[in-house]
Short mmCIF file of C-alpha atoms in Angstrom, two decimals:
data_model
loop_
_atom_site.label_atom_id
_atom_site.label_comp_id
_atom_site.label_asym_id
_atom_site.label_seq_id
_atom_site.Cartn_x
_atom_site.Cartn_y
_atom_site.Cartn_z
CA ARG A 1 159.60 45.55 -30.93
CA ALA A 2 161.66 43.32 -28.26
CA TYR A 3 162.59 41.08 -31.11
CA LYS A 4 163.85 44.17 -32.71
CA GLU A 5 165.77 45.42 -29.40
CA ASN A 6 167.66 42.15 -28.16
CA GLY A 7 166.57 39.37 -30.62
CA VAL A 8 164.98 37.56 -27.16
CA PRO A 9 161.50 37.25 -26.35
CA LYS A 10 160.04 38.60 -23.03
CA GLY A 11 156.70 38.20 -20.93
CA ILE A 12 154.22 36.79 -22.71
CA ALA A 13 156.04 36.57 -25.79
CA LYS A 14 158.56 33.80 -24.37
CA TYR A 15 155.38 31.50 -23.64
CA THR A 16 153.72 32.12 -27.25
CA GLU A 17 156.72 31.91 -29.23
CA PRO A 18 157.24 27.84 -28.72
CA LEU A 19 153.51 27.56 -29.76
CA VAL A 20 154.24 29.85 -32.98
CA VAL A 21 157.13 28.06 -33.89
CA PHE A 22 155.27 24.68 -33.56
CA ILE A 23 152.46 25.70 -35.62
CA ARG A 24 154.90 26.61 -38.42
CA ASP A 25 157.32 24.10 -38.41
CA GLU A 26 154.84 21.00 -37.50
CA VAL A 27 151.66 22.14 -39.08
CA ALA A 28 151.96 24.93 -41.82
CA ARG A 29 155.62 23.84 -43.04
CA PRO A 30 154.61 20.05 -43.83
CA ASN A 31 151.17 20.54 -45.11
CA ILE A 32 151.28 23.36 -47.41
CA GLY A 33 154.93 23.33 -48.46
CA GLU A 34 157.92 25.56 -48.05
CA LYS A 35 156.70 27.77 -51.06
CA HIS A 36 153.43 28.77 -49.77
CA TYR A 37 153.41 28.50 -46.19
CA LYS A 38 154.26 31.71 -44.93
CA ARG A 39 151.10 33.13 -46.89
CA PHE A 40 148.90 31.02 -44.68
CA LEU A 41 150.65 31.15 -41.19
CA PRO A 42 148.88 34.23 -40.12
CA PHE A 43 145.57 32.69 -40.90
CA LEU A 44 146.75 29.37 -39.16
CA LEU A 45 148.33 30.76 -35.90
CA THR A 46 144.98 33.29 -35.74
CA LEU A 47 142.89 29.84 -36.07
CA PHE A 48 144.78 28.05 -33.37
CA PHE A 49 144.96 31.01 -30.67
CA PHE A 50 141.21 32.02 -31.17
CA ILE A 51 139.81 28.38 -30.65
CA TRP A 52 142.34 27.77 -28.08
CA ILE A 53 141.45 30.89 -26.23
CA ASN A 54 138.26 30.94 -26.34
CA ASN A 55 137.93 27.11 -25.35
CA LEU A 56 140.21 27.98 -22.34
CA MET A 57 137.66 30.50 -21.29
CA GLY A 58 134.51 28.35 -21.70
CA LEU A 59 136.36 26.30 -18.99
CA ILE A 60 136.37 28.96 -16.18
CA PRO A 61 133.10 28.78 -14.53
CA PHE A 62 132.28 32.44 -13.38
CA PHE A 63 131.65 35.63 -14.98
CA PRO A 64 132.57 37.01 -17.61
CA PHE A 65 134.10 33.43 -18.84
CA SER A 66 132.09 30.14 -19.03
CA ALA A 67 130.53 31.06 -22.64
CA ASN A 68 130.72 27.73 -24.36
CA LEU A 69 131.62 29.21 -27.93
CA SER A 70 132.86 26.07 -29.76
CA GLY A 71 129.69 24.22 -28.41
CA ASN A 72 127.72 26.57 -30.66
CA ILE A 73 127.58 25.30 -33.81
CA ALA A 74 127.15 28.60 -35.60
CA PHE A 75 130.92 29.21 -34.25
CA THR A 76 132.56 26.10 -36.04
CA LEU A 77 130.25 27.05 -39.12
CA VAL A 78 131.57 30.21 -39.53
CA LEU A 79 135.49 28.83 -39.18
CA ALA A 80 134.81 25.73 -41.23
CA ILE A 81 133.43 28.35 -44.11
CA ILE A 82 136.52 30.44 -43.98
CA THR A 83 138.73 27.20 -44.49
CA PHE A 84 136.71 26.47 -47.16
CA VAL A 85 136.77 29.83 -48.87
CA ILE A 86 140.63 29.74 -48.82
CA THR A 87 140.63 26.10 -50.15
CA THR A 88 138.27 27.11 -53.02
CA LEU A 89 140.04 30.04 -53.94
CA VAL A 90 143.69 28.84 -53.85
CA GLY A 91 143.16 25.59 -55.80
CA ASN A 92 145.08 24.99 -58.53
CA LYS A 93 144.14 23.23 -61.82
CA ASP A 94 145.82 20.09 -60.82
CA TYR A 95 143.18 20.50 -57.58
CA TRP A 96 140.24 20.59 -59.97
CA LYS A 97 141.42 18.07 -62.51
CA HIS A 98 141.83 15.60 -59.67
CA ILE A 99 138.09 15.93 -58.62
CA PHE A 100 136.33 16.43 -61.75
CA TRP A 101 138.65 14.33 -64.52
CA MET A 102 141.33 12.27 -62.42
CA PRO A 103 144.52 11.30 -64.80
CA GLY A 104 145.39 7.97 -64.98
CA LEU A 105 142.11 6.29 -64.45
CA PRO A 106 139.52 4.90 -67.16
CA ALA A 107 136.58 7.07 -68.60
CA PRO A 108 134.08 5.17 -66.78
CA MET A 109 135.38 5.07 -63.30
CA LYS A 110 136.30 8.80 -63.76
CA LEU A 111 132.54 9.20 -63.90
CA PHE A 112 131.81 7.42 -61.08
CA LEU A 113 134.25 9.28 -58.98
CA ALA A 114 133.70 12.67 -59.93
CA PRO A 115 130.61 13.22 -58.11
CA ILE A 116 132.37 11.74 -54.79
CA GLU A 117 135.31 13.93 -55.17
CA PHE A 118 132.95 16.94 -56.00
CA ALA A 119 130.98 15.94 -52.38
CA GLY A 120 133.92 15.56 -50.74
CA ILE A 121 134.68 19.70 -51.37
CA PHE A 122 131.81 20.22 -49.00
CA ILE A 123 132.40 17.22 -46.56
CA LYS A 124 135.56 18.72 -45.67
CA PRO A 125 134.33 21.86 -44.03
CA ILE A 126 130.98 19.79 -42.66
CA SER A 127 133.40 17.46 -40.51
CA LEU A 128 135.95 20.43 -39.60
CA MET A 129 132.41 22.16 -38.32
CA ILE A 130 130.81 19.12 -36.47
CA ARG A 131 134.36 17.53 -34.86
CA LEU A 132 135.17 20.72 -33.23
CA PHE A 133 131.46 21.51 -31.98
CA ALA A 134 130.79 17.89 -30.67
CA ASN A 135 133.95 17.48 -28.99
CA ILE A 136 133.54 20.50 -26.81
CA SER A 137 129.88 19.91 -26.44
CA ALA A 138 130.27 16.26 -25.40
CA GLY A 139 132.86 17.43 -22.34
CA HIS A 140 130.53 20.23 -21.45
CA ILE A 141 127.42 17.84 -21.19
CA ILE A 142 129.40 14.90 -19.22
CA ILE A 143 130.08 17.58 -16.41
CA LEU A 144 126.41 18.72 -16.47
CA SER A 145 125.36 15.29 -16.41
CA LEU A 146 127.74 14.38 -13.20
CA ILE A 147 126.56 17.38 -11.68
CA SER A 148 122.84 16.50 -12.08
CA LEU A 149 123.37 13.16 -10.55
CA ILE A 150 122.96 15.12 -7.38
CA PHE A 151 119.30 16.11 -7.87
CA ILE A 152 118.40 13.04 -9.72
CA ALA A 153 119.42 10.96 -6.56
CA GLU A 154 118.24 13.76 -4.28
CA SER A 155 121.07 12.80 -1.99
CA VAL A 156 123.70 14.83 -0.71
CA TRP A 157 126.02 11.48 -0.27
CA ILE A 158 126.39 11.39 -4.24
CA SER A 159 127.91 14.86 -4.12
CA PRO A 160 131.42 14.36 -3.48
CA ALA A 161 131.68 11.47 -6.27
CA SER A 162 129.70 13.73 -8.40
CA ILE A 163 132.01 16.97 -7.70
CA PHE A 164 135.41 14.44 -8.12
CA PHE A 165 134.31 13.47 -11.37
CA SER A 166 133.21 16.68 -12.58
CA VAL A 167 136.43 18.21 -11.64
CA PHE A 168 138.43 15.31 -13.55
CA ILE A 169 136.79 15.73 -16.77
CA SER A 170 137.38 19.12 -16.41
CA ILE A 171 140.97 18.98 -15.81
CA ILE A 172 140.95 16.52 -18.89
CA GLU A 173 138.87 19.20 -20.85
CA VAL A 174 142.10 21.45 -20.66
CA LEU A 175 144.21 19.31 -22.67
CA VAL A 176 141.21 18.26 -24.93
CA VAL A 177 140.76 22.22 -25.98
CA ALA A 178 144.23 22.24 -26.94
CA ILE A 179 143.98 19.15 -28.97
CA GLN A 180 140.92 20.20 -30.89
CA ALA A 181 142.39 23.44 -31.53
CA TYR A 182 145.43 22.08 -32.98
CA ILE A 183 143.42 19.25 -35.30
CA PHE A 184 141.02 22.19 -36.64
CA THR A 185 144.31 24.13 -37.83
CA LEU A 186 146.25 20.90 -38.72
CA LEU A 187 143.15 19.75 -40.83
CA SER A 188 142.46 23.33 -42.37
CA ALA A 189 146.38 23.25 -43.28
CA LEU A 190 145.98 20.02 -44.89
CA TYR A 191 142.79 20.91 -47.10
CA ILE A 192 144.77 24.11 -48.09
CA GLY A 193 147.80 22.65 -49.08
CA SER A 194 146.31 19.72 -50.92
CA ALA A 195 144.32 22.34 -53.08
CA MET A 196 147.75 23.99 -53.78
CA GLU A 197 150.04 20.73 -54.52
CA GLU A 198 151.56 20.50 -58.03
CA HIS A 199 151.75 17.21 -59.38
CA GLU A 200 154.36 15.75 -61.64
CA HIS A 201 151.92 14.37 -64.28
#
């Protein structure tokens, strides 16, 4: 509504617009292409903001926040399955040809590579799932380990160092959660774009 009235975003839109433009120009357009990127932009934006905001909420250490959603493999599994389903459904004949019978290669090589390429269809979403899960879990495990040092050492004197490093890791985590949301969105766009790519031959 604000855009229609004066063309200038106000309030929260002023801060989200650069992110929306960034995902459009740096993620969707280059990886999916000018012809198809608009179809998938709502999905990619939802993916980016959903992962990023949930991860940020997981860093706030009091109720009702602090739920480490991306540290739950079921959460990352569902997101990876959605990307997998979209990639599979939009894949064109060139995409499937390059998986099962790659043009320009000798027949024995095609027979050797086809199972590997077919396995790659499933390996891609698995890598998406594990990357997000592992990176977010790692940060939380490090923080828990640093706090646990106080109890392991059974000394109050180690607490200043333990708390200092915990805060330091927490600050790094703020950057990491944004990077992980970006990487998941970028790879999803890359997989969708590769499934729709049109080849000259």
